[in-house]
mmCIF file of C-alpha atoms in Angstrom:
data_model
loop_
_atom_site.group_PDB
_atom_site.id
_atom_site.type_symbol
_atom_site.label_atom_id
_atom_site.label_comp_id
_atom_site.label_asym_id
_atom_site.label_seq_id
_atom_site.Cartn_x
_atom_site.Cartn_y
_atom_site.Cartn_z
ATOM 1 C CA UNK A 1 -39.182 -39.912 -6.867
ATOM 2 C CA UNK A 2 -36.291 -38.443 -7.441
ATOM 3 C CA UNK A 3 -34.783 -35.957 -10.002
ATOM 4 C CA UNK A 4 -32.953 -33.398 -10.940
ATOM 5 C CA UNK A 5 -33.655 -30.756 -13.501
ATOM 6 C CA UNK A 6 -31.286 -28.047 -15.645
ATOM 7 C CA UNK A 7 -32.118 -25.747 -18.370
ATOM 8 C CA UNK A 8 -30.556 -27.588 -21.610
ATOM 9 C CA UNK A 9 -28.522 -25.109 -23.339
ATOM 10 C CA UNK A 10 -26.841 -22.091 -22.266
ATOM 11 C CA UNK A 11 -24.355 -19.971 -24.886
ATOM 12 C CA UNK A 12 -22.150 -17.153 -23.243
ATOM 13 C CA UNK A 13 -19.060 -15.228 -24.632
ATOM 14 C CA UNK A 14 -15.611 -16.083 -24.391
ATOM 15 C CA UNK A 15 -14.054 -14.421 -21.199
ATOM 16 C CA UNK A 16 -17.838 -13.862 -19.546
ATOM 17 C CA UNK A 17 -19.078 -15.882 -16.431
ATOM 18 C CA UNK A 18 -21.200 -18.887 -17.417
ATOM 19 C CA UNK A 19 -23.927 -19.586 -14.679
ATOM 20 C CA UNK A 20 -25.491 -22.772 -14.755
ATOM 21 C CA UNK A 21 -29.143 -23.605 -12.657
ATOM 22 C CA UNK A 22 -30.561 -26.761 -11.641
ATOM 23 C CA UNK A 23 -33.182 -28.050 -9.233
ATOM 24 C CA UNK A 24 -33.359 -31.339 -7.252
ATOM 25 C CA UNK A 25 -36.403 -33.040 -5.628
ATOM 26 C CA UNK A 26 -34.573 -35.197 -2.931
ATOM 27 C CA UNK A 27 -34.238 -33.248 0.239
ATOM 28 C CA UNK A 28 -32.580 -36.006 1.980
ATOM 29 C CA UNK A 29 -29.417 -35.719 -1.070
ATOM 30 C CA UNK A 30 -26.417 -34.905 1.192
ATOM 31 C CA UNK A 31 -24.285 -34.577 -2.008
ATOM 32 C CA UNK A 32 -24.766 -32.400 -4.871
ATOM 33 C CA UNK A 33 -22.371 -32.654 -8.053
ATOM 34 C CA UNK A 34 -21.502 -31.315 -11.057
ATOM 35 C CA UNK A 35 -19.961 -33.307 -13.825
ATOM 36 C CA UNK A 36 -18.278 -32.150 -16.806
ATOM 37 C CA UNK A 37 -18.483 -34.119 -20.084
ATOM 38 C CA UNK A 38 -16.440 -33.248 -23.536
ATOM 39 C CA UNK A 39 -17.452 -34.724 -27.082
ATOM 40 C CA UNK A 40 -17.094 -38.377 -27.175
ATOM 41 C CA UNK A 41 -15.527 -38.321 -23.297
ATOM 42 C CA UNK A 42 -16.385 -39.871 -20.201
ATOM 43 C CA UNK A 43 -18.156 -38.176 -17.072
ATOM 44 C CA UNK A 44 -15.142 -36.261 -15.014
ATOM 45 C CA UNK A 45 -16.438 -35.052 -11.566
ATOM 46 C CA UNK A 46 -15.779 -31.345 -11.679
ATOM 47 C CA UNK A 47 -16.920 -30.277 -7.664
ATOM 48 C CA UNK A 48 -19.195 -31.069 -5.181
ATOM 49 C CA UNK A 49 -21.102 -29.304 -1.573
ATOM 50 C CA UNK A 50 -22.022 -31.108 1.234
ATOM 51 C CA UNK A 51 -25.782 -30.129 1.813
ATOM 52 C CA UNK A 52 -24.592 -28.392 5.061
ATOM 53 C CA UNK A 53 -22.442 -25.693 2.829
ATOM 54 C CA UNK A 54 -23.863 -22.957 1.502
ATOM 55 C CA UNK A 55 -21.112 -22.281 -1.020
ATOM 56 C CA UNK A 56 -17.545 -23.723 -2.546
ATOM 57 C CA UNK A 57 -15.319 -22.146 -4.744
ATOM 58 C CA UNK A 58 -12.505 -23.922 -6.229
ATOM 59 C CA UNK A 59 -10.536 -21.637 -8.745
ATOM 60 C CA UNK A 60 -12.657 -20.195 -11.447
ATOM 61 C CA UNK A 61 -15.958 -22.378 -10.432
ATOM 62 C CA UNK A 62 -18.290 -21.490 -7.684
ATOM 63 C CA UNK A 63 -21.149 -23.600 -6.628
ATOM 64 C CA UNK A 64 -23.870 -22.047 -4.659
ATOM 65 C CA UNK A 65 -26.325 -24.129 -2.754
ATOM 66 C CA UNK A 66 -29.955 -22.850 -1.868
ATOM 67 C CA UNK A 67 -30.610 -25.916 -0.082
ATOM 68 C CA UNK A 68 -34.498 -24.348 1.203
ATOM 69 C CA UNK A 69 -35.318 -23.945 -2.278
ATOM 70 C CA UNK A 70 -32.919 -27.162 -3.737
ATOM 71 C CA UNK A 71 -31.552 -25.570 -5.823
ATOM 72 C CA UNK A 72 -27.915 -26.044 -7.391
ATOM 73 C CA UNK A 73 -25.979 -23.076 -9.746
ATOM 74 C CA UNK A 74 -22.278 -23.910 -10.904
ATOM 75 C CA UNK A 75 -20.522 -20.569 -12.023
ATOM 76 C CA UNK A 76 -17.533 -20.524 -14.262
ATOM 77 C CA UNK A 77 -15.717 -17.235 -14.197
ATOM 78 C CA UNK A 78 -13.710 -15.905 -17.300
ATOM 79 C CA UNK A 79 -15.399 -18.967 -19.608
ATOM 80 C CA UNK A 80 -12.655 -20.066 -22.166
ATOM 81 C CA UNK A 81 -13.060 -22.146 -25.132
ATOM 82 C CA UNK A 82 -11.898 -25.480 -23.403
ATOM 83 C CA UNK A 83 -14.730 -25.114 -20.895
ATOM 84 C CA UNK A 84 -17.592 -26.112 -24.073
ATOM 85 C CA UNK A 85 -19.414 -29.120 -22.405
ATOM 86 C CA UNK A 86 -22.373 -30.873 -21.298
ATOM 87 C CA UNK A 87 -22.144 -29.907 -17.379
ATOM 88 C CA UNK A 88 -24.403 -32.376 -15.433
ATOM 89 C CA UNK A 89 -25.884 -31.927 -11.959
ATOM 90 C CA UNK A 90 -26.005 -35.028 -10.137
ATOM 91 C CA UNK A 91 -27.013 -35.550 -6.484
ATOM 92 C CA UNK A 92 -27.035 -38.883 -4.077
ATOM 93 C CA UNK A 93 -28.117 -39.288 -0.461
ATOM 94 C CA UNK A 94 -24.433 -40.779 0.503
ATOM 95 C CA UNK A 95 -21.131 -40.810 -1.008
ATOM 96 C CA UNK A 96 -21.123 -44.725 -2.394
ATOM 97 C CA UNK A 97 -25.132 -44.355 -3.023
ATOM 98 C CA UNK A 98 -26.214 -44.248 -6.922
ATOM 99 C CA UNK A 99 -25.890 -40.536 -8.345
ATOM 100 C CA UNK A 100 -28.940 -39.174 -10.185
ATOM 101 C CA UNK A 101 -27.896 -36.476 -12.422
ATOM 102 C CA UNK A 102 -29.817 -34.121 -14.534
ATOM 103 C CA UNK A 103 -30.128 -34.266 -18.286
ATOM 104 C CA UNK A 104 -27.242 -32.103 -18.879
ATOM 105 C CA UNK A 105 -26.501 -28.558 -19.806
ATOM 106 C CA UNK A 106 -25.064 -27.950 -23.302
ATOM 107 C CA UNK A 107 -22.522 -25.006 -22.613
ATOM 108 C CA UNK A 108 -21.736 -23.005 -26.133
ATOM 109 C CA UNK A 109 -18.721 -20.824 -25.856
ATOM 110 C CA UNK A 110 -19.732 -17.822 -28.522
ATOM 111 C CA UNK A 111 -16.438 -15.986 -29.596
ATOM 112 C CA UNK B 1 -4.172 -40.864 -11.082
ATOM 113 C CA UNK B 2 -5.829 -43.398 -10.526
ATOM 114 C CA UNK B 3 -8.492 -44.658 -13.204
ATOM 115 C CA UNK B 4 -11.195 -46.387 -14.002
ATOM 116 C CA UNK B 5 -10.435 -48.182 -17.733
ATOM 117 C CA UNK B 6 -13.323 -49.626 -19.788
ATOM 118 C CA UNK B 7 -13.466 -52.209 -22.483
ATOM 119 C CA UNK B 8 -13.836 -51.872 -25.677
ATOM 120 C CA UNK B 9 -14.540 -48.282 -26.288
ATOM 121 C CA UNK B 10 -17.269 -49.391 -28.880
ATOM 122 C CA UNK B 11 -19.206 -52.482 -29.630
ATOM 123 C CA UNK B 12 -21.308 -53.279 -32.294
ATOM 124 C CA UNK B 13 -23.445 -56.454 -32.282
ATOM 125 C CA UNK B 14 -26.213 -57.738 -33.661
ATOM 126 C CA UNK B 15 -30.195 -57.819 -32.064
ATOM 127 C CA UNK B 16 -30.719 -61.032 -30.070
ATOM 128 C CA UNK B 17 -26.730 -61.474 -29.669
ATOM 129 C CA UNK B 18 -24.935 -61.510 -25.774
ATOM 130 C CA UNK B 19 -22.904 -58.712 -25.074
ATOM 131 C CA UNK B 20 -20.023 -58.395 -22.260
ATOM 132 C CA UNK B 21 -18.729 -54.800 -21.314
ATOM 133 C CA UNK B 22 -15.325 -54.709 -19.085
ATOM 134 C CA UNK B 23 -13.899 -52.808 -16.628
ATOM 135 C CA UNK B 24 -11.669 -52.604 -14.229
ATOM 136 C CA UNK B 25 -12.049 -50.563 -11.400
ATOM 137 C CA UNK B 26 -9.539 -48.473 -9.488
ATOM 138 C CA UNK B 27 -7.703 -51.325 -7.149
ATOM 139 C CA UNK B 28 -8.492 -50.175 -3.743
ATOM 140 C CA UNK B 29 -12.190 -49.609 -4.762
ATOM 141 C CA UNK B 30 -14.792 -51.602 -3.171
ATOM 142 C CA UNK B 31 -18.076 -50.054 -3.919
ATOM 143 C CA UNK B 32 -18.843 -50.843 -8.397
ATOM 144 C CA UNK B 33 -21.357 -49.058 -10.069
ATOM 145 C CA UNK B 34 -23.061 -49.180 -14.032
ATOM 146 C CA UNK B 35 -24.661 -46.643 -15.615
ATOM 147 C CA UNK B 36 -26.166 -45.823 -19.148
ATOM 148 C CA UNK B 37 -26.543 -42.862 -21.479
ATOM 149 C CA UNK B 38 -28.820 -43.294 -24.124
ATOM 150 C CA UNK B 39 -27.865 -40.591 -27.124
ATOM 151 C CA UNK B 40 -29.263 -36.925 -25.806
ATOM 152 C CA UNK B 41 -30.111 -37.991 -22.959
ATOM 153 C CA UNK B 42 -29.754 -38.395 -19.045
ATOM 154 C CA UNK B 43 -27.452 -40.827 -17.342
ATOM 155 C CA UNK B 44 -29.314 -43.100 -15.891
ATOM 156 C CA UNK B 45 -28.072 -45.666 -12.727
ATOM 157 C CA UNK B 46 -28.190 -49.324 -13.726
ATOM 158 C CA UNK B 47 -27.016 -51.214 -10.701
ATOM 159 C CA UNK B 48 -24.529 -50.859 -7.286
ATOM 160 C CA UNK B 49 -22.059 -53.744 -6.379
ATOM 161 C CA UNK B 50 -20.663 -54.481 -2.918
ATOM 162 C CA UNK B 51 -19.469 -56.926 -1.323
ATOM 163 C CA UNK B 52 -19.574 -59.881 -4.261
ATOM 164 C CA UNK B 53 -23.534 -59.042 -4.613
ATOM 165 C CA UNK B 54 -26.077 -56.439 -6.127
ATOM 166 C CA UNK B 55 -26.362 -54.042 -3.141
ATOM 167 C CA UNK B 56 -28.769 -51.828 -5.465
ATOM 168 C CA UNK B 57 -30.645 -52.198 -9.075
ATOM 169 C CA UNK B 58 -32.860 -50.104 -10.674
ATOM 170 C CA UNK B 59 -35.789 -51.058 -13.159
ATOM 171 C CA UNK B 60 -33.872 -50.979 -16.331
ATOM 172 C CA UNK B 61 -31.946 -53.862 -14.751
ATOM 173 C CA UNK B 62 -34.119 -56.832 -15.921
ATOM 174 C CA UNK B 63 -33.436 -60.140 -16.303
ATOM 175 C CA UNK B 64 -31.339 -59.680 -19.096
ATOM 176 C CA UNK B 65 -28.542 -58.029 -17.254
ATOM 177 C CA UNK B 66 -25.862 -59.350 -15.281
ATOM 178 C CA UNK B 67 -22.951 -58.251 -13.379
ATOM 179 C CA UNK B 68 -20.075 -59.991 -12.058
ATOM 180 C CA UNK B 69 -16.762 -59.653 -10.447
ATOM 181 C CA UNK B 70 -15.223 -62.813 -12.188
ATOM 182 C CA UNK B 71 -11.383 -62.431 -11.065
ATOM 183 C CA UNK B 72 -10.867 -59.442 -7.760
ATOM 184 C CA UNK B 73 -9.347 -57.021 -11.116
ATOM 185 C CA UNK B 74 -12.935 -57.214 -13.427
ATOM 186 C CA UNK B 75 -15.810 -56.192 -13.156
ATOM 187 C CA UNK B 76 -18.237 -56.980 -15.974
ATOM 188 C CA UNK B 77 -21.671 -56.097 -17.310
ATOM 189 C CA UNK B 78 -23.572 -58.647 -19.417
ATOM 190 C CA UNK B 79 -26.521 -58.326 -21.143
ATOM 191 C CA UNK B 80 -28.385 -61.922 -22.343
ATOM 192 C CA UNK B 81 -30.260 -60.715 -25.524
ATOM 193 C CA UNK B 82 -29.461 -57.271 -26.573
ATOM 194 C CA UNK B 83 -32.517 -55.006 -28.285
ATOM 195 C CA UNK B 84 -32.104 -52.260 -30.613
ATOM 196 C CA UNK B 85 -33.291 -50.141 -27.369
ATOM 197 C CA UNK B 86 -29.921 -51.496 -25.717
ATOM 198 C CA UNK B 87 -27.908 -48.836 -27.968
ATOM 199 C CA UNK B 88 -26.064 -46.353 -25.549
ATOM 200 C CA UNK B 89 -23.019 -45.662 -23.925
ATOM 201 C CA UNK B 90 -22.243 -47.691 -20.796
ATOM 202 C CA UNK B 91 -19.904 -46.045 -17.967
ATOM 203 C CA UNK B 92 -18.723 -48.059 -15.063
ATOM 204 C CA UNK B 93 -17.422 -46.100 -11.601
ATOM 205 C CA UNK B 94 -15.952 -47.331 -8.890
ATOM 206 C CA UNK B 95 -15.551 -45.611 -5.169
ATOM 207 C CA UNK B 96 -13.647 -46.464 -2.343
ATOM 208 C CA UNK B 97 -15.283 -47.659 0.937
ATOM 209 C CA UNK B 98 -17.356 -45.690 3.632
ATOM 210 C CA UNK B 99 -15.470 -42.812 5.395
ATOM 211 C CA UNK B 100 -12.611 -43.017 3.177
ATOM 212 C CA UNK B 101 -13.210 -39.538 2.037
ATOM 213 C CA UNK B 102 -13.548 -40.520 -1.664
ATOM 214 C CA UNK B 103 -15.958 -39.641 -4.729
ATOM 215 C CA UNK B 104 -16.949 -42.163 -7.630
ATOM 216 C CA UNK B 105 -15.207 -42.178 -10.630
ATOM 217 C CA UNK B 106 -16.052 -43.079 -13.998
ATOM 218 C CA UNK B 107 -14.729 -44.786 -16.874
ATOM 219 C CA UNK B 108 -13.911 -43.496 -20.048
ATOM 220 C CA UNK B 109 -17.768 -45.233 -21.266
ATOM 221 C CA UNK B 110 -18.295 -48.217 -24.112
ATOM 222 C CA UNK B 111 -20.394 -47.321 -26.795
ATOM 223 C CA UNK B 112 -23.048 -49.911 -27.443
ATOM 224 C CA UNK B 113 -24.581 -50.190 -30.579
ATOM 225 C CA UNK B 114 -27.115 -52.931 -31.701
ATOM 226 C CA UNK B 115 -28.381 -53.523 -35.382
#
């Protein structure tokens, strides 16, 4: 069946790039996500790539798609103290399909 | 912006007791959605609404869950006989219809907690 998997912590220094893997099973998911989630908040849809890009960079995040391998990364560049979250990755097959996400990466800022 | 609101932010009720969680999706939003987070873990899809009927469900939907679209404006999830295994956080998302260049988006979540 489906599913998506991401490491479940990741700690980086204040002003460093944060990198942040996952791998899907579905190689029919056209969309691939990544959702951002503060303490106590709801899910906010951060970016997403078509299956047909390779990359998509949107200020300080870049998502690169390895869509041979399925595989997902979200970078953050210069990682500040407001970016601490759980960051999910999330696919679906069509834009009003259900989204599967991942379990979630815990992202520690470290001073 | 437009947003998706949710209703009430926490709940608390009691094993065996019915449970309604609101929302009200973004206006012009025709596909409905209901999801669950159970503490630590993965959000998990509970059901897909289009068109005044389930257009998708998955197995945690049983018969003890409901959804409806009682008024155009709501669009609730109802669960018959809550268990203590009930206790998460609920998000509803809404997205517009096919081709209209749109994402989902979710609400804000109601926490559900059963004793």
């Amino acid at each position: 069946g489906e599913d998506v998997e991401q490491s479940l912590f990741l700690s980086v220094r204040e002003g460093d790039s944060s990198v942040i893997n996952c791998t899907y099973t579905d190689s029919s998911s056209t969309y691939l996500y990544w959702y951002k989630q503060e303490p106590g908040a709801g899910l906010q849809l951060l970016t997403y790539i078509f299956s047909n890009m390779d990359m998509k960079q949107d200020q300080r995040l870049t998502v690169l798609l390895n869509k041979k391998d399925k595989h997902l990364s979200l970078r953050i560049a210069d990682t500040q103290t407001g970016d601490s979250a759980i960051y999910f990755c999330a696919e679906s097959m069509n834009r009003d399909d259900k989204i599967i996400f991942g379990k979630g990466t815990r992202l520690h800022i470290l001073p | 912006e437009p947003e998706v609101t949710q209703t009430p932010s926490h709940q608390v009720t009691q094993m065996g007791q019915e449970v309604i969680l609101r929302c009200v999706p973004i206006s012009n939003h025709l596909y409905f959605y209901w999801y669950r987070q159970i503490l630590g873990q993965k959000v998990e899809f509970l059901v897909s609404f289009y068109n005044n009927e389930i257009s998708e469900k998955s197995e945690i939907f049983d018969d003890q869950f409901s959804v409806e679209r009682p008024d155009g404006s709501n669009f609730t999830l109802k669960i018959r006989s809550t268990k203590l295994e009930d206790s998460a956080m609920y998000f509803c998302a809404s997205n517009g219809a096919w081709g209209s260049n749109t994402e989902a988006f979710f609400g804000q979540g109601t926490r559900l907690t059963v004793v």
